[in-house]
Amino acid sequence: MVFGGDRKIIHPALIWDEQDVILVDTGTPGQLEAIRNEMEKLGVPFRKLTKIIVTHQDLDHIGSLPELLGAADHKIEVLAHEMTKPYLEGDKRLIRLPAAAPAPAAKVDTVLKDGEVLPYCGGITVISTPGHTPDHTSFYVHAYKTLLAGDAAIAVQGRLLGPAQQHTLDMDEAIRSLSKLLSYDIETVVCYHGGICRHEVKQRLAMLANT
């Protein structure tokens, strides 16, 4: 993505099985074609996309949501935490969005709550992880023992780090949120900023949660 004048790599996640194809987060505005192309590379065409899950309200996570929904010739279900819903639907202004900037808006079809297990792709647990933003949510994909961390953590060259302090609204709460993750059998973490971590992730999470 190009955001704030800087070119960066982001890591939306795609989860699929025979019944569902689920995209987690949608990049900045204007990334419809990039997402469509990456799906095609995986052999999962855009026409099979059934659901979009949103981790939180930041523009680099929801920016292309309206474009994705508008480009589909079928219904795509939008799922988001109950605290994210008013930001997505335009009832509240995005916390970090400049006052003059237009905000993308989309209807939330399914409201998520902390701790519920979604019955898709072998089970996906919703984990409320506030701190980066008040509504931030992470997701644990049971079949792959994988945490989709959103911005609850970042990665640098495959090494798991804590949330980026300069972009975290409440650092103390963000650290407390990391401690919630220790109860899950996590082997892989996907950070939206930084990508995939597989090396000693439980040990790293424990250390970061006690920082």
XYZ file of N, CA and C in Angstrom, residues 1 18 74 186 197:
15
model
N 0.848 -1.190 0.000
C 0.000 0.000 0.000
C 0.885 1.242 0.000
N -14.290 -25.669 1.400
C -15.239 -25.924 0.321
C -16.509 -25.087 0.438
N -22.602 -10.980 -6.147
C -23.306 -11.823 -5.188
C -23.158 -11.190 -3.806
N -1.195 -21.368 19.895
C -0.798 -20.630 18.703
C 0.575 -21.100 18.223
N 4.849 -14.979 11.455
C 5.829 -15.377 12.481
C 5.541 -16.810 12.889
